[in-house]
XYZ file of C-alpha atoms in Angstrom:
661
model
C 15.614 -67.839 -57.769
C 14.057 -65.356 -55.345
C 16.832 -66.020 -52.811
C 19.479 -65.495 -55.501
C 17.863 -62.206 -56.546
C 17.798 -61.021 -52.927
C 21.473 -62.000 -52.482
C 22.505 -60.131 -55.648
C 20.569 -57.034 -54.627
C 22.047 -57.114 -51.132
C 25.557 -57.578 -52.571
C 25.139 -54.640 -54.941
C 23.793 -52.391 -52.195
C 26.731 -53.300 -49.990
C 29.171 -52.772 -52.865
C 27.747 -49.326 -53.540
C 27.925 -48.350 -49.881
C 24.153 -48.390 -49.426
C 22.984 -49.751 -46.103
C 19.300 -50.590 -46.189
C 18.291 -50.268 -42.548
C 14.892 -51.290 -41.344
C 12.968 -48.902 -39.177
C 13.106 -50.032 -35.576
C 10.160 -50.780 -33.330
C 10.036 -48.166 -30.567
C 10.425 -49.605 -27.072
C 7.738 -49.138 -24.459
C 7.307 -45.887 -22.580
C 7.464 -43.541 -25.552
C 4.871 -41.262 -27.076
C 4.351 -40.778 -30.802
C 5.058 -37.154 -31.802
C 5.238 -35.109 -34.973
C 8.370 -35.650 -37.054
C 7.951 -32.188 -38.609
C 8.373 -30.095 -35.468
C 11.139 -27.824 -36.742
C 10.703 -25.766 -39.897
C 11.421 -22.253 -41.125
C 9.239 -19.244 -41.824
C 10.338 -16.966 -44.651
C 8.873 -13.488 -44.908
C 10.191 -10.680 -47.087
C 10.979 -8.397 -44.162
C 14.272 -6.553 -43.600
C 15.237 -7.122 -47.269
C 15.167 -10.889 -46.825
C 14.406 -11.495 -50.538
C 15.748 -8.739 -52.834
C 19.230 -7.975 -51.562
C 19.111 -11.194 -49.536
C 18.184 -14.794 -50.348
C 17.391 -13.924 -53.968
C 20.828 -13.783 -55.604
C 20.131 -10.784 -57.874
C 22.928 -8.215 -57.397
C 21.169 -5.171 -58.886
C 18.567 -3.039 -57.192
C 15.534 -1.776 -59.139
C 16.567 -3.567 -62.313
C 13.005 -3.234 -63.623
C 12.750 0.539 -62.913
C 9.515 -0.064 -60.994
C 10.384 1.656 -57.715
C 7.914 4.456 -56.991
C 7.067 7.131 -54.404
C 4.012 5.018 -53.513
C 6.474 2.652 -51.857
C 8.808 5.143 -50.215
C 9.005 8.934 -50.273
C 11.574 10.109 -52.800
C 11.693 6.864 -54.724
C 11.178 6.627 -58.466
C 12.141 4.752 -61.604
C 15.720 6.016 -61.296
C 16.246 4.896 -57.694
C 19.554 3.001 -57.353
C 20.577 4.275 -60.814
C 22.617 7.268 -61.972
C 23.668 8.649 -65.338
C 27.314 8.188 -66.351
C 29.008 9.957 -69.262
C 32.746 9.184 -69.448
C 34.837 10.674 -72.227
C 32.791 13.904 -72.307
C 29.779 12.006 -73.658
C 26.363 13.663 -73.524
C 22.778 12.452 -73.197
C 19.835 12.157 -70.872
C 17.523 9.471 -69.495
C 13.716 9.281 -69.415
C 11.484 6.856 -67.479
C 8.644 5.857 -69.826
C 5.694 3.463 -69.918
C 4.602 3.313 -73.576
C 4.642 -0.181 -75.115
C 6.452 -1.948 -72.266
C 7.626 -5.544 -72.334
C 4.548 -6.570 -70.356
C 1.696 -4.699 -68.617
C 2.810 -6.130 -65.245
C 6.154 -4.407 -65.759
C 5.157 -1.019 -67.233
C 8.177 1.216 -66.590
C 11.416 1.221 -68.543
C 14.281 3.666 -69.108
C 15.006 5.474 -72.370
C 18.593 6.540 -73.038
C 18.983 9.457 -75.421
C 22.607 9.519 -76.576
C 23.561 12.898 -78.074
C 27.336 12.549 -78.168
C 29.822 9.755 -77.560
C 33.182 11.055 -76.349
C 36.480 10.391 -78.047
C 38.235 7.187 -77.171
C 41.422 8.994 -76.152
C 39.577 10.669 -73.299
C 39.940 8.932 -69.916
C 42.229 6.251 -71.393
C 39.520 4.793 -73.598
C 36.607 4.978 -71.139
C 33.690 6.486 -73.015
C 29.958 6.258 -73.774
C 26.713 7.510 -72.293
C 24.724 5.270 -70.000
C 23.579 4.330 -66.532
C 25.135 2.849 -63.424
C 23.678 0.641 -60.686
C 25.359 0.419 -57.276
C 23.492 -2.728 -56.239
C 22.570 -3.050 -52.602
C 25.120 -0.664 -51.053
C 27.745 -1.921 -53.456
C 28.147 -5.114 -55.446
C 30.351 -7.822 -53.975
C 32.213 -9.939 -56.550
C 34.966 -12.540 -56.351
C 38.038 -13.054 -58.511
C 37.864 -15.743 -61.198
C 34.093 -16.008 -60.851
C 31.580 -15.467 -63.635
C 28.567 -13.160 -63.419
C 25.629 -13.312 -65.803
C 24.316 -10.033 -67.190
C 20.991 -9.819 -68.978
C 18.685 -7.010 -70.067
C 15.950 -6.233 -72.536
C 16.864 -3.599 -75.144
C 14.890 -1.881 -77.885
C 16.667 0.240 -80.514
C 14.402 3.265 -81.028
C 16.387 5.641 -83.225
C 19.630 5.354 -85.200
C 21.605 2.400 -86.442
C 22.868 -0.658 -84.626
C 24.310 0.211 -81.253
C 27.185 -1.253 -79.331
C 26.419 -1.562 -75.636
C 29.330 -1.995 -73.265
C 28.562 -3.675 -69.942
C 31.240 -3.321 -67.274
C 31.790 -4.161 -63.634
C 34.036 -1.477 -62.215
C 35.219 0.004 -58.935
C 34.663 3.756 -59.166
C 37.568 6.025 -58.228
C 37.045 9.274 -56.390
C 38.308 12.483 -57.930
C 38.094 14.151 -61.313
C 40.029 12.495 -64.121
C 40.568 9.181 -62.358
C 39.675 6.054 -64.271
C 37.574 3.344 -62.622
C 39.193 -0.012 -61.949
C 37.883 -2.423 -64.551
C 36.921 -5.829 -63.145
C 35.134 -7.308 -66.175
C 33.378 -6.140 -69.313
C 31.554 -7.382 -72.392
C 29.743 -5.929 -75.412
C 26.410 -6.676 -77.059
C 25.044 -5.357 -80.374
C 21.474 -4.022 -80.393
C 19.678 -3.464 -83.690
C 16.071 -4.663 -83.273
C 13.338 -2.056 -82.832
C 11.317 -4.501 -80.695
C 12.093 -5.711 -77.207
C 14.766 -8.413 -77.214
C 16.646 -10.043 -74.356
C 20.453 -9.867 -74.482
C 22.930 -11.728 -72.304
C 26.637 -11.509 -71.567
C 29.079 -13.206 -69.239
C 31.391 -11.096 -67.083
C 34.506 -12.874 -65.781
C 35.852 -10.917 -62.814
C 39.581 -10.337 -62.416
C 39.804 -9.489 -58.702
C 37.799 -9.371 -55.484
C 35.749 -6.255 -54.771
C 33.107 -5.324 -52.216
C 32.138 -1.948 -53.706
C 31.769 -2.640 -57.420
C 29.121 -1.034 -59.636
C 27.627 -2.042 -62.968
C 27.856 0.411 -65.845
C 25.865 0.093 -69.077
C 27.391 2.392 -71.692
C 25.952 3.092 -75.157
C 28.799 3.640 -77.644
C 26.730 5.032 -80.550
C 24.479 8.041 -80.960
C 20.701 7.579 -81.002
C 17.902 6.433 -78.733
C 17.632 3.078 -76.979
C 15.254 1.625 -74.380
C 16.314 -0.689 -71.578
C 14.425 -2.777 -69.009
C 14.748 -5.830 -66.732
C 18.453 -5.390 -66.092
C 19.929 -8.281 -64.127
C 23.301 -9.357 -62.794
C 23.341 -12.820 -61.244
C 26.272 -14.821 -59.879
C 27.196 -17.691 -62.150
C 26.926 -19.970 -59.133
C 23.660 -20.001 -57.201
C 22.255 -22.574 -54.786
C 21.688 -25.727 -56.840
C 21.497 -23.463 -59.894
C 18.101 -22.105 -58.883
C 18.832 -18.417 -58.374
C 19.335 -18.209 -54.613
C 22.374 -16.844 -52.795
C 24.458 -19.908 -51.876
C 25.673 -18.934 -48.400
C 22.247 -17.831 -47.166
C 20.512 -20.855 -48.687
C 23.098 -23.166 -47.146
C 22.538 -21.561 -43.746
C 18.900 -22.602 -44.069
C 19.795 -26.081 -45.304
C 22.021 -26.514 -42.237
C 18.985 -26.016 -40.007
C 17.547 -29.282 -41.393
C 14.024 -27.835 -41.597
C 11.110 -30.104 -42.369
C 8.942 -27.383 -43.947
C 8.942 -23.749 -45.014
C 6.068 -21.322 -44.513
C 5.981 -18.437 -47.010
C 5.619 -15.637 -48.197
C 4.523 -14.236 -44.791
C 3.496 -12.977 -42.364
C 1.871 -9.649 -42.931
C 3.210 -9.732 -46.499
C 0.399 -12.186 -47.305
C -2.412 -9.654 -47.179
C -0.403 -6.652 -48.345
C 0.126 -3.192 -46.997
C -2.380 -0.727 -45.638
C -3.264 0.749 -49.024
C -6.088 -1.551 -50.053
C -6.575 -4.937 -51.635
C -4.745 -3.821 -54.794
C -1.561 -4.327 -52.778
C -2.347 -7.901 -51.728
C 0.231 -10.542 -52.586
C -1.153 -12.618 -55.497
C 0.821 -15.766 -56.246
C -0.216 -15.944 -59.906
C 1.849 -12.862 -60.771
C 4.996 -14.460 -59.298
C 5.341 -17.711 -61.266
C 5.798 -16.662 -64.907
C 8.862 -15.292 -66.712
C 10.607 -12.617 -64.640
C 9.680 -9.846 -67.088
C 5.996 -10.714 -66.700
C 5.872 -10.689 -62.910
C 4.228 -7.809 -61.099
C 6.374 -6.039 -58.538
C 4.584 -5.008 -55.393
C 4.804 -2.549 -52.555
C 6.072 -4.415 -49.533
C 4.310 -4.160 -46.179
C 7.652 -3.264 -44.622
C 8.212 -0.186 -46.767
C 10.140 -1.223 -49.848
C 9.707 -2.875 -53.245
C 9.332 -6.594 -53.943
C 10.572 -7.481 -57.427
C 9.040 -10.980 -57.197
C 12.236 -12.411 -58.631
C 11.813 -14.695 -55.643
C 8.269 -15.860 -56.273
C 6.133 -18.922 -55.700
C 8.011 -20.949 -58.285
C 11.323 -20.292 -56.512
C 9.808 -20.943 -53.085
C 8.490 -24.334 -54.174
C 11.752 -25.168 -55.946
C 13.732 -24.323 -52.809
C 11.466 -26.530 -50.710
C 12.129 -29.379 -53.105
C 15.883 -28.721 -53.028
C 15.945 -28.953 -49.226
C 13.405 -31.767 -48.900
C 10.990 -29.466 -47.039
C 7.237 -29.442 -47.169
C 6.026 -26.176 -48.753
C 3.476 -24.331 -46.594
C 2.181 -21.458 -48.746
C -0.091 -18.951 -47.023
C -2.888 -17.287 -48.982
C -5.086 -14.319 -48.073
C -8.750 -15.050 -47.486
C -10.429 -11.767 -48.382
C -9.642 -9.955 -45.117
C -6.899 -7.408 -44.543
C -4.409 -7.229 -41.732
C -5.861 -5.003 -39.021
C -2.405 -3.772 -38.034
C -1.283 -2.095 -41.251
C -1.102 1.653 -41.711
C -1.060 2.284 -37.969
C -3.923 -0.074 -37.177
C -2.129 -1.704 -34.229
C -2.474 1.541 -32.293
C -6.249 1.809 -32.704
C -8.588 0.768 -29.908
C -10.737 -1.238 -32.307
C -8.161 -2.243 -34.871
C -9.070 -1.411 -38.452
C -9.912 -4.324 -40.721
C -11.173 -4.353 -44.297
C -12.832 -7.181 -46.163
C -14.056 -7.908 -49.654
C -17.803 -8.303 -50.275
C -19.064 -11.861 -50.046
C -20.142 -11.539 -53.684
C -16.409 -11.407 -54.597
C -15.215 -14.275 -52.430
C -15.162 -16.799 -55.263
C -12.122 -14.971 -56.644
C -10.219 -15.812 -53.442
C -11.513 -19.372 -53.447
C -10.230 -19.814 -56.990
C -6.888 -18.375 -55.920
C -6.520 -21.342 -53.570
C -7.917 -23.972 -55.929
C -5.702 -22.805 -58.777
C -2.628 -22.893 -56.530
C -3.314 -26.518 -55.668
C -3.675 -27.302 -59.376
C -0.465 -25.400 -60.164
C 1.445 -27.289 -57.460
C -0.034 -30.762 -57.897
C -1.890 -30.845 -61.204
C -1.011 -32.904 -64.239
C 0.567 -31.087 -67.174
C -2.729 -31.440 -69.022
C -4.419 -29.059 -66.566
C -4.337 -25.292 -67.097
C -2.139 -24.443 -64.118
C -0.164 -27.679 -64.226
C 0.827 -26.760 -67.770
C 1.982 -23.312 -66.597
C 4.163 -24.989 -63.950
C 5.606 -27.303 -66.601
C 6.326 -24.385 -68.932
C 8.281 -22.732 -66.129
C 10.549 -25.781 -66.054
C 8.961 -28.214 -63.588
C 6.695 -30.770 -65.303
C 6.574 -33.016 -62.224
C 4.125 -31.961 -59.490
C 5.454 -30.381 -56.309
C 3.220 -32.632 -54.157
C 1.748 -29.876 -52.014
C 0.464 -31.214 -48.681
C -0.245 -28.087 -46.604
C -2.055 -24.846 -47.412
C -2.419 -21.914 -45.018
C -5.378 -19.546 -45.171
C -4.941 -16.168 -43.508
C -2.304 -14.731 -41.218
C -2.827 -13.089 -37.827
C -6.143 -11.499 -38.800
C -8.433 -10.316 -36.034
C -11.000 -13.090 -35.664
C -13.954 -10.809 -36.347
C -17.408 -11.955 -37.511
C -16.442 -10.803 -41.036
C -13.273 -12.879 -40.924
C -15.139 -15.948 -39.672
C -17.707 -15.686 -42.453
C -15.064 -15.416 -45.181
C -12.721 -18.005 -43.716
C -15.499 -20.585 -43.457
C -16.561 -19.819 -47.031
C -13.128 -20.437 -48.511
C -12.250 -23.308 -46.158
C -15.391 -25.311 -46.914
C -14.923 -25.031 -50.680
C -11.229 -25.826 -50.706
C -11.683 -28.748 -48.299
C -14.533 -30.170 -50.370
C -12.558 -29.937 -53.619
C -9.298 -31.205 -52.082
C -9.824 -33.179 -48.867
C -6.248 -34.432 -49.187
C -4.842 -30.930 -48.521
C -4.176 -30.118 -44.856
C -5.512 -26.619 -44.162
C -3.724 -24.370 -41.665
C -5.807 -21.602 -40.099
C -4.885 -18.685 -37.840
C -5.421 -17.964 -34.152
C -4.934 -14.247 -34.704
C -2.240 -12.006 -33.200
C -1.089 -12.535 -29.652
C -2.043 -16.198 -29.457
C -2.365 -16.767 -25.710
C -5.211 -18.266 -23.690
C -7.602 -15.518 -22.600
C -6.940 -13.372 -25.662
C -10.215 -12.598 -27.495
C -8.962 -13.545 -30.963
C -7.233 -16.649 -29.636
C -10.353 -17.940 -27.923
C -12.576 -17.132 -30.903
C -10.088 -18.680 -33.312
C -9.979 -21.938 -31.363
C -13.769 -22.011 -31.139
C -13.967 -21.693 -34.924
C -11.287 -24.373 -35.410
C -13.179 -26.875 -33.272
C -16.472 -26.052 -34.969
C -15.195 -26.889 -38.455
C -12.621 -29.571 -37.473
C -9.752 -27.475 -38.789
C -6.630 -29.705 -38.995
C -4.057 -27.130 -37.801
C -4.235 -23.715 -36.143
C -1.327 -21.260 -36.383
C -0.365 -19.510 -33.129
C 2.011 -16.516 -32.932
C 3.693 -14.772 -30.024
C 6.834 -12.743 -29.357
C 7.635 -12.461 -25.660
C 10.464 -11.599 -23.232
C 12.751 -14.452 -22.281
C 10.932 -14.829 -18.949
C 7.873 -16.145 -20.788
C 9.861 -18.920 -22.464
C 11.741 -19.711 -19.249
C 8.618 -20.048 -17.140
C 5.650 -20.879 -19.372
C 4.710 -24.436 -20.339
C 1.281 -23.790 -21.835
C 1.073 -26.858 -24.089
C 1.173 -29.170 -21.068
C -2.396 -28.010 -20.427
C -3.817 -28.282 -23.949
C -6.601 -30.860 -24.436
C -5.239 -34.157 -25.736
C -8.462 -35.166 -27.500
C -8.773 -32.080 -29.693
C -8.667 -32.811 -33.433
C -6.969 -29.513 -34.277
C -3.185 -29.509 -33.881
C -1.004 -26.480 -33.117
C 1.447 -24.870 -35.489
C 3.592 -22.384 -33.572
C 4.280 -20.388 -36.719
C 5.977 -17.300 -35.290
C 7.759 -16.967 -31.979
C 10.974 -15.630 -30.477
C 12.336 -14.225 -27.267
C 12.718 -10.472 -27.603
C 16.518 -10.387 -27.556
C 19.406 -12.335 -29.043
C 21.629 -13.134 -26.085
C 22.626 -16.692 -25.244
C 20.146 -16.705 -22.359
C 17.350 -15.911 -24.835
C 18.369 -18.808 -27.064
C 18.475 -21.133 -24.044
C 15.015 -19.932 -23.004
C 13.779 -20.830 -26.490
C 15.555 -24.181 -26.176
C 13.787 -24.947 -22.902
C 10.495 -24.021 -24.523
C 11.205 -26.328 -27.478
C 11.944 -29.169 -25.070
C 8.446 -28.582 -23.717
C 7.141 -28.536 -27.312
C 8.785 -31.911 -27.949
C 7.125 -33.234 -24.804
C 3.854 -32.064 -26.317
C 4.630 -33.190 -29.855
C 1.293 -34.984 -29.948
C -0.443 -31.589 -29.671
C 2.050 -29.320 -31.444
C 2.889 -30.549 -34.927
C 5.074 -27.725 -36.298
C 7.132 -24.714 -35.116
C 9.124 -21.966 -36.827
C 11.177 -19.130 -35.341
C 10.550 -15.656 -36.752
C 11.710 -13.545 -38.399
C 14.244 -15.563 -40.348
C 16.496 -13.000 -42.097
C 17.559 -9.373 -41.631
C 19.903 -7.349 -43.814
C 22.431 -5.328 -41.818
C 21.580 -1.977 -43.402
C 17.804 -2.457 -43.664
C 16.469 -4.124 -40.528
C 12.742 -3.714 -39.812
C 12.578 -6.041 -36.818
C 14.772 -7.346 -34.005
C 15.742 -9.976 -33.119
C 16.120 -12.169 -36.208
C 17.564 -15.639 -36.658
C 20.147 -14.773 -39.333
C 21.688 -11.374 -40.053
C 23.669 -10.790 -43.217
C 25.469 -8.302 -45.414
C 26.791 -8.591 -48.969
C 29.655 -10.797 -47.843
C 28.325 -13.353 -45.370
C 25.604 -14.458 -42.941
C 25.948 -13.861 -39.194
C 24.418 -16.691 -37.213
C 22.819 -15.905 -33.862
C 22.793 -17.961 -30.685
C 19.168 -18.820 -31.436
C 20.226 -20.121 -34.861
C 22.436 -22.775 -33.295
C 19.710 -23.846 -30.871
C 17.252 -24.156 -33.762
C 19.851 -26.148 -35.676
C 20.246 -28.572 -32.769
C 16.506 -29.245 -32.683
C 16.349 -29.546 -36.466
C 19.083 -32.172 -36.385
C 17.298 -34.169 -33.698
C 13.904 -34.657 -35.289
C 12.174 -37.919 -34.587
C 8.828 -39.606 -34.158
C 8.868 -40.793 -30.518
C 9.412 -38.890 -27.280
C 10.627 -40.451 -24.011
C 10.268 -38.345 -20.901
C 11.417 -40.768 -18.204
C 14.976 -41.574 -19.314
C 16.650 -38.548 -17.703
C 16.595 -37.256 -14.152
C 18.157 -33.860 -13.479
C 19.269 -33.425 -9.896
C 17.805 -30.423 -8.089
C 15.987 -29.319 -11.263
C 13.941 -26.141 -11.652
C 12.168 -24.511 -14.569
C 15.625 -23.413 -15.765
C 16.568 -26.983 -16.682
C 15.004 -29.316 -19.218
C 15.589 -32.532 -21.135
C 14.207 -34.748 -23.849
C 14.965 -38.078 -25.454
C 13.834 -38.359 -29.073
C 13.864 -41.525 -31.162
C 13.884 -41.473 -34.943
C 12.699 -44.936 -35.880
C 13.492 -44.494 -39.575
C 17.110 -43.356 -39.224
C 17.688 -45.506 -36.125
C 18.987 -42.541 -34.164
C 18.472 -41.511 -30.564
C 18.886 -37.904 -29.443
C 19.385 -36.879 -25.824
C 19.182 -33.139 -25.156
C 19.961 -31.404 -21.862
C 19.502 -27.677 -21.233
C 20.658 -25.631 -18.249
C 19.724 -21.944 -18.339
C 20.950 -21.226 -14.811
C 24.272 -20.012 -13.405
C 24.682 -23.247 -11.411
C 26.209 -26.476 -12.612
C 23.758 -29.383 -12.662
C 24.021 -33.122 -13.229
C 21.750 -35.464 -15.178
C 21.335 -39.190 -14.618
C 20.562 -40.920 -17.919
C 19.170 -44.426 -18.351
C 18.845 -45.672 -21.946
C 18.616 -49.378 -21.098
C 15.402 -49.869 -23.062
C 17.076 -49.016 -26.373
C 18.639 -52.078 -27.958
C 21.669 -52.065 -30.213
C 23.147 -48.791 -28.945
C 26.595 -47.990 -30.268
C 29.256 -47.204 -27.669
C 30.230 -43.851 -29.174
C 28.112 -40.792 -29.860
C 28.468 -37.318 -31.282
C 28.222 -34.737 -28.515
C 27.338 -31.126 -29.371
C 27.555 -28.368 -26.764
C 26.454 -24.730 -26.981
C 27.784 -22.871 -23.968
C 28.878 -19.409 -22.824
C 27.990 -16.461 -20.657
C 24.325 -15.536 -20.288
C 24.798 -12.166 -22.000
C 26.976 -13.419 -24.862
C 25.704 -12.397 -28.279
C 26.786 -13.184 -31.833
C 26.977 -10.036 -33.956
C 28.840 -8.536 -36.904
C 31.990 -7.939 -34.875
C 32.128 -11.061 -32.738
C 30.771 -14.608 -32.798
C 31.576 -15.992 -29.327
C 28.892 -18.698 -29.397
C 29.693 -21.642 -31.635
C 28.609 -25.278 -31.262
C 31.409 -27.583 -30.174
C 31.275 -31.163 -31.447
C 33.239 -34.222 -30.357
C 32.990 -37.993 -30.438
C 32.538 -39.426 -26.956
C 32.165 -42.799 -25.288
C 28.724 -43.465 -23.838
C 26.976 -46.019 -21.684
C 23.347 -46.992 -21.298
C 23.492 -45.650 -17.762
C 25.612 -42.601 -17.171
C 25.863 -39.304 -15.349
C 26.404 -36.154 -17.393
C 27.407 -32.718 -16.139
C 25.282 -29.793 -17.297
C 27.472 -26.652 -17.303
C 25.916 -23.263 -16.541
C 24.193 -21.586 -19.485
C 24.467 -24.545 -21.816
C 22.512 -26.884 -24.027
C 24.015 -30.162 -25.166
C 22.964 -33.080 -27.320
C 24.103 -36.669 -27.770
C 23.486 -38.236 -31.192
C 23.414 -41.997 -30.750
C 23.093 -44.645 -33.444
C 21.087 -47.804 -32.839
């Protein structure tokens, strides 16, 4: 009977196209390495969230922008009054009886006169207009979801017309109507209203107009325009999310970066995850470290959901009661400024961590597990990693507070892997680096996060992890790194460095390039992995190198299968085995102007197929992908292979063979 059951199961799996492959036993000569080496680091810098990965098309939809965030900003930023048909009225930002205390500002529209319908060919009403993020990009035959909270303050029921239009320059010219809808507002308490806008033609410079067609007074807040299609229906911009999915990352670190411990204005501006997981109208917007507003439409709930959608491990980073010493000009000070909360208040920050673990992993019967379930995710997120701190100076005050929170979180949840920080400029000899490692070894910290941004020469010549102790309990997470330019030679330098990371995958357990995203018209930092505008992402040379390493993740490294003739530090190689997927990856990098040749011997690997997928990234050293030109693209082809073969390594190239076993 057991044999019959096995036969039936095997037949059904074969019939359904499911091939149940057993993991293979790695042959001799390999070294076990981390299978989570390549991940991504998301920080809301350069408008990576609002106006970027978060699919919301309107800017300042909650009217919470303020001059505390940027000089000249206010509740009306990104909005303007519109009064077609000789309509009259005025707007007022107010804060009395808001929807929620976390979202205190709203806009009052006082409509004094609605113009005649024969004016401007029927275009009339008094209202407001939002231009989005330098225009709203919409596509023909696509639906867009409008929502807003309204409160009818004075007068009878009001008709509100919502329209996507392309404004026309010049007096007396009608806008081009792309889509419109109407809602009726009668309640004198806050109510949410929704409408679907079906667009008739493509436009890159559309605006949203909200026009009141009846006299009286009406309040409006939390205005939103979302594409009908978002990534897996979870509110993220599909093309940018797909660009991340195509990297095949094993984890995502978020929300920063310096965003974690807020700007240089005090602890009131520290990122607090609890105000980012409830209904959007109850989330607290925050001044961003990089000089703009965070709506928190992309909050912890969305981060965790995205990790689940991509099969990544979430790596949330929490503050630990110490500020970033570099904010508000601190990087330029001889003894960098650093603030810290009194030890008598540290339990608040401990509870922040404990409650996050309960929110992510707790049963629905727990307080925070229930809040997660109410948001739409009753199943736990299965959090494995938790980061504490980011790039703080490893001062005595930091050490005291870090140990306090670490000991309590570790005692309550020994199953959670804690990631600490080695401070800024994580190189041997650096004061913070040395002190951070001393602390890590003292408390048996599982993982320490190192950061460095260096010229390409560092990544071409430095192989620091070859010299790290092999018996140290604490593993390395290279959480932020990049060569300081975005030419092909910089990407190849990073590729050579990652080959060295793979060789040391028993010491280094995770890496993530930084920063991840930059919006074309609001870039705080260069270089970045992915640039974008309203229409599309622009993928850098470094992106394609990262993608190659993400595709070739595995759990065993073999360093003696490839010999590169006349090799220098400008050439590198690795052979990675993924025992679960039964795949072998051979990578060869040549960052010199001279052609090289590699001799490959894969005789130890049994069951090799005779064809492989070959991917090559190649060009001129100074080639660069930008908004006008994308000269560097991976080239893929199916090729015949042998267990012993010679492979040419063209100048300024990195190539990979994907081999099935």
